[in-house]
Short mmCIF file of C-alpha atoms in Angstrom, two decimals:
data_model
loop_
_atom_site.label_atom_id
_atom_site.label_comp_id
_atom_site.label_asym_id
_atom_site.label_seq_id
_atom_site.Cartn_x
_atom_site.Cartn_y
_atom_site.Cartn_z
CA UNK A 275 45.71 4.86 58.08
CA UNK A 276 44.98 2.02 59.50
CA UNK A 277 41.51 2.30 60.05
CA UNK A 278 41.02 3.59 56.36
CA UNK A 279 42.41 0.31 55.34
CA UNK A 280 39.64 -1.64 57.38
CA UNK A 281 37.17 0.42 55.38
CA UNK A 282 38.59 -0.12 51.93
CA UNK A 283 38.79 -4.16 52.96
CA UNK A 284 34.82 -4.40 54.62
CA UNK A 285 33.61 -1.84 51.27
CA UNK A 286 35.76 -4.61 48.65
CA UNK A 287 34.35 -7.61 50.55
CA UNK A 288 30.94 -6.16 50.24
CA UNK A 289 30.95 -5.09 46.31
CA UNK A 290 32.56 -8.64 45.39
CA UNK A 291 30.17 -10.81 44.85
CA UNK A 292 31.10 -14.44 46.15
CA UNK A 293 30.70 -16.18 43.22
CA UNK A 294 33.00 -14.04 41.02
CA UNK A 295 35.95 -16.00 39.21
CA UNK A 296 39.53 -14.58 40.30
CA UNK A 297 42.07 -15.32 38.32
CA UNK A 298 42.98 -18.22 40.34
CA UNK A 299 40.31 -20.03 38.91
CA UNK A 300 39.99 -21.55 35.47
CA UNK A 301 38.09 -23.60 33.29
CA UNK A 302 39.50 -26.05 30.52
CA UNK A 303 37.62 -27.29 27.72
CA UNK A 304 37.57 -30.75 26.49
CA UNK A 305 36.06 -34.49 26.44
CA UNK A 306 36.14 -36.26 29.55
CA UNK A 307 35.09 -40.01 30.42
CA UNK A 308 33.85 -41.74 33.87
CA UNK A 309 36.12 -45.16 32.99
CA UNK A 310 34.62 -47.32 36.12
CA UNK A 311 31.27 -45.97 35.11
CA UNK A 312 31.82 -46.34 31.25
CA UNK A 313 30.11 -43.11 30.55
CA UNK A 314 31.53 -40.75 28.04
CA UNK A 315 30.67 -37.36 27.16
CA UNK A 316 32.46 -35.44 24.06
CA UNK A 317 32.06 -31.77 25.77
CA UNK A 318 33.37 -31.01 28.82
CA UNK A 319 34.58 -28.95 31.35
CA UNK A 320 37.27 -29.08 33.98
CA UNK A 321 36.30 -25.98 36.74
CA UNK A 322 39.23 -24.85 39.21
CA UNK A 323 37.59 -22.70 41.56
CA UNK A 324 37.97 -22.10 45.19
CA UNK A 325 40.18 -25.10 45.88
CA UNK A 326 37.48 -27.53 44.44
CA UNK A 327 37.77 -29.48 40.70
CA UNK A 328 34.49 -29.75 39.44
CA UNK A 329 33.83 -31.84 36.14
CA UNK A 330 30.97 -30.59 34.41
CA UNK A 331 29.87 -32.84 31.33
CA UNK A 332 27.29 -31.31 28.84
CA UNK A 333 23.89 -32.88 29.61
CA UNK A 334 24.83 -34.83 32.94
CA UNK A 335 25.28 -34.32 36.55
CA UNK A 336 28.60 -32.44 37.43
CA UNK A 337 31.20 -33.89 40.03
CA UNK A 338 32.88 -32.10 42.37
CA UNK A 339 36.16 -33.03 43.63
CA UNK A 340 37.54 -31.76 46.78
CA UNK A 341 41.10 -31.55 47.00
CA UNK A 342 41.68 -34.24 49.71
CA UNK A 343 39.63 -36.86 47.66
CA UNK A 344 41.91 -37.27 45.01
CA UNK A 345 44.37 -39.86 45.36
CA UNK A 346 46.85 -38.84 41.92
CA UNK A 347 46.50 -37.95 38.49
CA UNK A 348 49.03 -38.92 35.70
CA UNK A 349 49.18 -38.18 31.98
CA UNK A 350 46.95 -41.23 30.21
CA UNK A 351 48.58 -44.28 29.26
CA UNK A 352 48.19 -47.63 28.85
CA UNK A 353 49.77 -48.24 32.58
CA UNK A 354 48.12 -45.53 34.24
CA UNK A 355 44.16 -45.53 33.05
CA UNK A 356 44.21 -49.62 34.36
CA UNK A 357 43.51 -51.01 37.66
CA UNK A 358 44.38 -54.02 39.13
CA UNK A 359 42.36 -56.88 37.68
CA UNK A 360 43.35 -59.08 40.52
CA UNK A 361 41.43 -57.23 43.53
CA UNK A 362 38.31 -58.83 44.40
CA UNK A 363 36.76 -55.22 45.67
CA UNK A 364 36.32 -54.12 41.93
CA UNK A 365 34.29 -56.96 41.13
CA UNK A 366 32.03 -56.40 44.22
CA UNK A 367 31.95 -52.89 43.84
CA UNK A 368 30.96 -52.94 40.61
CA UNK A 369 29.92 -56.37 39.32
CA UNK A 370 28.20 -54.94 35.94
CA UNK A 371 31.64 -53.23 34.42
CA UNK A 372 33.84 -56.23 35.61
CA UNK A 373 33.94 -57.36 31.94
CA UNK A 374 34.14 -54.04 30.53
CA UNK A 375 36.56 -51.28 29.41
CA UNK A 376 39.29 -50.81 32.04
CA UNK A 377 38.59 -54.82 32.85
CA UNK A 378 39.26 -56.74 29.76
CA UNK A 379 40.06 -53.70 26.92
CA UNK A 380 36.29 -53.80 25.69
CA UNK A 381 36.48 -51.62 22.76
CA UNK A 382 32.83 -51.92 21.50
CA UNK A 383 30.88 -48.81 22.03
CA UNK A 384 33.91 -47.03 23.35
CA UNK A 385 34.78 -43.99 21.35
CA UNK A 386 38.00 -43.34 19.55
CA UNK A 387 39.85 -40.91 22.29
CA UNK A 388 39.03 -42.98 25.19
CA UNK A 389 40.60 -46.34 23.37
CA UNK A 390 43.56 -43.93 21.94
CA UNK A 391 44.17 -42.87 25.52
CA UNK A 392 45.53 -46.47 26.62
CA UNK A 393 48.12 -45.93 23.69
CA UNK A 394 52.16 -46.61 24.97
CA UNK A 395 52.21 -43.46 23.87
CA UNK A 396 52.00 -40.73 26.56
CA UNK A 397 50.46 -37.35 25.55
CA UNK A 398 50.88 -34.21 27.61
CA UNK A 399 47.02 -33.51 26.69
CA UNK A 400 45.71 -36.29 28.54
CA UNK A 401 44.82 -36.36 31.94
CA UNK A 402 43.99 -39.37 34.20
CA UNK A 403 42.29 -38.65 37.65
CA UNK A 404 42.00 -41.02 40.34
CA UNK A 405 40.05 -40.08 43.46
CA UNK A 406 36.94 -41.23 45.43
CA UNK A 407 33.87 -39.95 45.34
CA UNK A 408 31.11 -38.35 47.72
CA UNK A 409 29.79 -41.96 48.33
CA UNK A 410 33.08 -43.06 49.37
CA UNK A 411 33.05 -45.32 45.94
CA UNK A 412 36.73 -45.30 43.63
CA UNK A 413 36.25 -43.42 40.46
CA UNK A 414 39.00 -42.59 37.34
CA UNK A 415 38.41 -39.80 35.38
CA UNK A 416 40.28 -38.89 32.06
CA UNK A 417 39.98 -35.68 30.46
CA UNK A 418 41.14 -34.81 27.00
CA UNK A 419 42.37 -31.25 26.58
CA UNK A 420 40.56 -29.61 23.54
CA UNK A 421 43.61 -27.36 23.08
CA UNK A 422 46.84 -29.24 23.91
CA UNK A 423 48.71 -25.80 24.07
CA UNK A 424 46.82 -25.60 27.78
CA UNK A 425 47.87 -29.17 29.13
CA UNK A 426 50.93 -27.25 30.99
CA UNK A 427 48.43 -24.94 32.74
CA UNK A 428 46.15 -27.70 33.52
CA UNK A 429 48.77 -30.10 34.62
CA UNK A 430 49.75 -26.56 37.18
CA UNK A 431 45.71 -26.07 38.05
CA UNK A 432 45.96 -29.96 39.01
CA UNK A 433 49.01 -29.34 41.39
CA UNK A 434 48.17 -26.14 42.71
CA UNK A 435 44.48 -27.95 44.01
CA UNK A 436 45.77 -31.08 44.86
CA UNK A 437 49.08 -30.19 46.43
CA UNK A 438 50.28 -33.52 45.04
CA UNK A 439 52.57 -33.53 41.87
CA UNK A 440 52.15 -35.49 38.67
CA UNK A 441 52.60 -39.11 39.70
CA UNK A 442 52.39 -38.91 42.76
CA UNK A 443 49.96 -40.77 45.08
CA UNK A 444 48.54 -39.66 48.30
CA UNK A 445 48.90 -42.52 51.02
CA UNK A 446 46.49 -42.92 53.70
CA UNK A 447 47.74 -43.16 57.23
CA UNK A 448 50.27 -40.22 55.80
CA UNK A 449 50.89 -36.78 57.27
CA UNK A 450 49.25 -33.82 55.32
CA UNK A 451 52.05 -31.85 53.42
CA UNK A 452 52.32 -28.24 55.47
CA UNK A 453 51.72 -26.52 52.40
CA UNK A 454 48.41 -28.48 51.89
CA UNK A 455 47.58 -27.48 55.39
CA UNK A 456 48.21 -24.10 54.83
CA UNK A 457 46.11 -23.89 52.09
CA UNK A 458 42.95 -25.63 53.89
CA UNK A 459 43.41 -23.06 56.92
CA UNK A 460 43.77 -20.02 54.44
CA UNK A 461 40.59 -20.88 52.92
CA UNK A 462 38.75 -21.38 56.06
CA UNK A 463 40.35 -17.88 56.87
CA UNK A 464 39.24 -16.29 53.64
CA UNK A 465 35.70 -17.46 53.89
CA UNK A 466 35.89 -16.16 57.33
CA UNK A 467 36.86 -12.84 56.93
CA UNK A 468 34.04 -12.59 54.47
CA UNK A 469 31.24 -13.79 56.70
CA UNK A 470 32.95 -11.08 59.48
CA UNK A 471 32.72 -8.23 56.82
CA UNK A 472 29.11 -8.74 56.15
CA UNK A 473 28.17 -9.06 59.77
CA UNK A 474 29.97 -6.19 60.98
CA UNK A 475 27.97 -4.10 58.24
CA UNK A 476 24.81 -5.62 59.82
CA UNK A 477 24.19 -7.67 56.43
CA UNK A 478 23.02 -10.44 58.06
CA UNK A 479 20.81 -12.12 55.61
CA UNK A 480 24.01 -11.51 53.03
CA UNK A 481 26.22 -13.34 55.24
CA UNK A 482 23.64 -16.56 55.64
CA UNK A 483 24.79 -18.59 52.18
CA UNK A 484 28.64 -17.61 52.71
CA UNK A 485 28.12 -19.13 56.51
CA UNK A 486 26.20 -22.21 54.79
CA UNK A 487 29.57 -22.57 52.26
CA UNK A 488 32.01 -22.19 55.25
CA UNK A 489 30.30 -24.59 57.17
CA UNK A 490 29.98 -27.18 54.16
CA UNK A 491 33.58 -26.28 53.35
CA UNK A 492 34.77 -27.22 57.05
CA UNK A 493 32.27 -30.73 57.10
CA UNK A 494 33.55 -31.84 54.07
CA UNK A 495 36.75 -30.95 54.59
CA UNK A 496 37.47 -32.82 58.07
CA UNK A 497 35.62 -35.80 56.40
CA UNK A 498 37.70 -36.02 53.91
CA UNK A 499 41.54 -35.68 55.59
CA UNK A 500 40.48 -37.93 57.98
CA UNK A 501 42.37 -40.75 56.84
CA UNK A 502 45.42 -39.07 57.35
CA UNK A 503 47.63 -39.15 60.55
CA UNK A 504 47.02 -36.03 62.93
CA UNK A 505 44.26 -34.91 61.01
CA UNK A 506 42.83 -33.57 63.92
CA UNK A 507 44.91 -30.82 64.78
CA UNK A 508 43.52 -29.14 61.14
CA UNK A 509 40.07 -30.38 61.89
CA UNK A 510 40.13 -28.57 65.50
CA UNK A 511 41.64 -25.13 63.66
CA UNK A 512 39.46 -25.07 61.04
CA UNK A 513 36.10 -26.01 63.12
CA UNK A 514 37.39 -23.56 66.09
CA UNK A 515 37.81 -20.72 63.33
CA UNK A 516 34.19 -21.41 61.96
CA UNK A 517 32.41 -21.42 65.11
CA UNK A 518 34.10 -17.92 66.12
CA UNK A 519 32.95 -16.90 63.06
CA UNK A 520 29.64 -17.75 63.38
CA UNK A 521 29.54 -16.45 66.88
CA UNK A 522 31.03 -12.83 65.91
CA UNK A 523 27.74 -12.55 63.60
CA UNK A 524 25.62 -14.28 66.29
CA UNK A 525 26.93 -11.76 69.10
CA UNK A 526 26.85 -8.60 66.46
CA UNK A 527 23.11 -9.45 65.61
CA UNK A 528 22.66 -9.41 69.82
CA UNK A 529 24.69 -6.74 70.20
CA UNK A 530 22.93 -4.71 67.53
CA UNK A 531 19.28 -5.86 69.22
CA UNK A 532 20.30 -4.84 72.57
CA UNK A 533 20.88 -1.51 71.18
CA UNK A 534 18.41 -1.19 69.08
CA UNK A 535 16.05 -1.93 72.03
CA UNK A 536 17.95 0.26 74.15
CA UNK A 537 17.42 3.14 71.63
CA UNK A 538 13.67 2.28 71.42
CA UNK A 539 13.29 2.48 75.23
CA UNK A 540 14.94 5.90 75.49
CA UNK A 541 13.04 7.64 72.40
CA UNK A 542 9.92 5.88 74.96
CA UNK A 543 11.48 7.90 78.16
CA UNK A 544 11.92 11.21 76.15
CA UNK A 545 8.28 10.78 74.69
CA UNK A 546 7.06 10.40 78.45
CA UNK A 547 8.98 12.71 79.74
CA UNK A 548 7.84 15.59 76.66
CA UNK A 549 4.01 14.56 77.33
CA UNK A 550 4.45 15.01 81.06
CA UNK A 551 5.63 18.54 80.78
CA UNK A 552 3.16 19.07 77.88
CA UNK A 553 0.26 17.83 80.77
CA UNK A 554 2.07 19.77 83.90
CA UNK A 555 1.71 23.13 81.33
CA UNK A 556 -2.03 22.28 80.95
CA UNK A 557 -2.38 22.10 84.19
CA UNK A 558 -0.72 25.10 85.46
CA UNK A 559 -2.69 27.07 82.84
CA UNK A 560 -5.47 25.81 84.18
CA UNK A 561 -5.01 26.31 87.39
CA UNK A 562 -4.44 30.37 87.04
CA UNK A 563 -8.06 30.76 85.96
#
């Protein structure tokens, strides 16, 4: 039984193809707007997938978010889309939008949903994102839900990644909730337990992106909790559980060689050994003339 279910799991790990979208991942439609960067796009999409937020805006570069780079997210309003006019850092960071949008409520040039998003008025539809970026810089997103009927599911997509509820803020220096720890590890272990089905199958070359993900997947990942007290006994689990990985394949792929080799220099032997006898019989024929 048990060793029919180890089939069934190496033949389903081989058939699915990484990239295919489970139903825990989903895509919303809608407009979305990079406020510190004051660019705004009208279509829009908000990708869930394998732990990772990716905003995708029709006709420019898309943005992934990993989980541990986002700092909240809120419904849009008028006190959560602002930032603090008084820090010094904005200015230096980015000295060309001091005077714009989220600065000093520049309205020229702005479209209509991004203004109506600093209304009083909160709207389950609209979603603010705070997190920082690949370069380390502070960024605000806001996305506007085409259909407001999904801002419940989207608001539960935004939780589920984030392990952070609406509101709240996640504090530097803090510990990582278990349950966000949990999920880092289980992805780790889910990635690994792919790589390990390919390699055991000898599908090496199938196994060399999904090694490149995990390992990009662990990099980024300790990078990114870093800032957060005892980070390191993740980091160490995660990186630990990649290089076994890795070395399972490596040692398989030896393994494999060595036998391969092994097989080679005994088909070798039994040639010899067949020609010798052929020879000795040639000889002894011979020999009785």
């Amino acid at each position: 039984m048990k060793k029919n279910f180890l089939l069934l799991n190496i033949l389903l790990t081989l058939l699915l193809p990484s990239n295919i979208v489970f139903a825990r991942s989903q895509i919303y439609q809608g407009k979305c707007g990079f406020l510190l960067s004051n660019i705004f796009v009208d279509k829009c999409s908000a990708l869930f997938n394998k732990g990772i937020l990716t905003i995708m805006p029709k006709g420019a570069p898309q943005e992934r978010i990993y989980p541990t780079q986002i700092e909240s997210f809120s419904l849009s309003s008028k006190e959560t889309i602002k930032v603090n006019q008084d820090l010094d850092k904005w200015q230096r960071l980015y000295p060309e939008q001091s005077r714009g949008f989220l600065f000093f409520k520049k309205k020229e040039g702005i479209p209509r949903w991004v203004v109506d998003a600093t209304s009083k008025k909160v709207t389950e539809h609209k979603f603010v994102i705070n997190y920082v970026d690949s370069y380390i810089f502070p960024r605000k997103v806001l996305f506007v839900l085409e259909d407001k009927s999904q801002a419940a599911a989207m608001q539960l997509s935004l939780r589920k990644t984030t392990g952070l509820y609406l509101g709240e803020k996640r504090k530097p220096g803090g510990s990582l909730s278990p349950s966000f720890s949990r999920k880092i590890t289980k992805e780790v272990e889910r990635k690994a337990q792919r790589i390990m089905g390919l390699c055991a199958a000898g599908m090496y070359e199938d196994s060399s992106p999904v090694i490149s993900e995990l390992n990009a997947y662990v990099e980024n990942t300790i990078n990114e909790i870093s800032i957060f007290e005892k980070y390191e006994l993740i980091a160490n689990k995660i990186d630990a559980d990649a290089i076994k990985t890795i070395a399972f394949c490596e040692n398989k792929k030896v393994e494999e060689l060595t036998q391969a080799k092994e097989a080679e220099r005994l088909a070798k032997v039994k040639e010899i050994e067949e020609e010798k006898a052929k020879r000795l019989d040639a000889f002894e024929m011979l020999s009785s003339y």
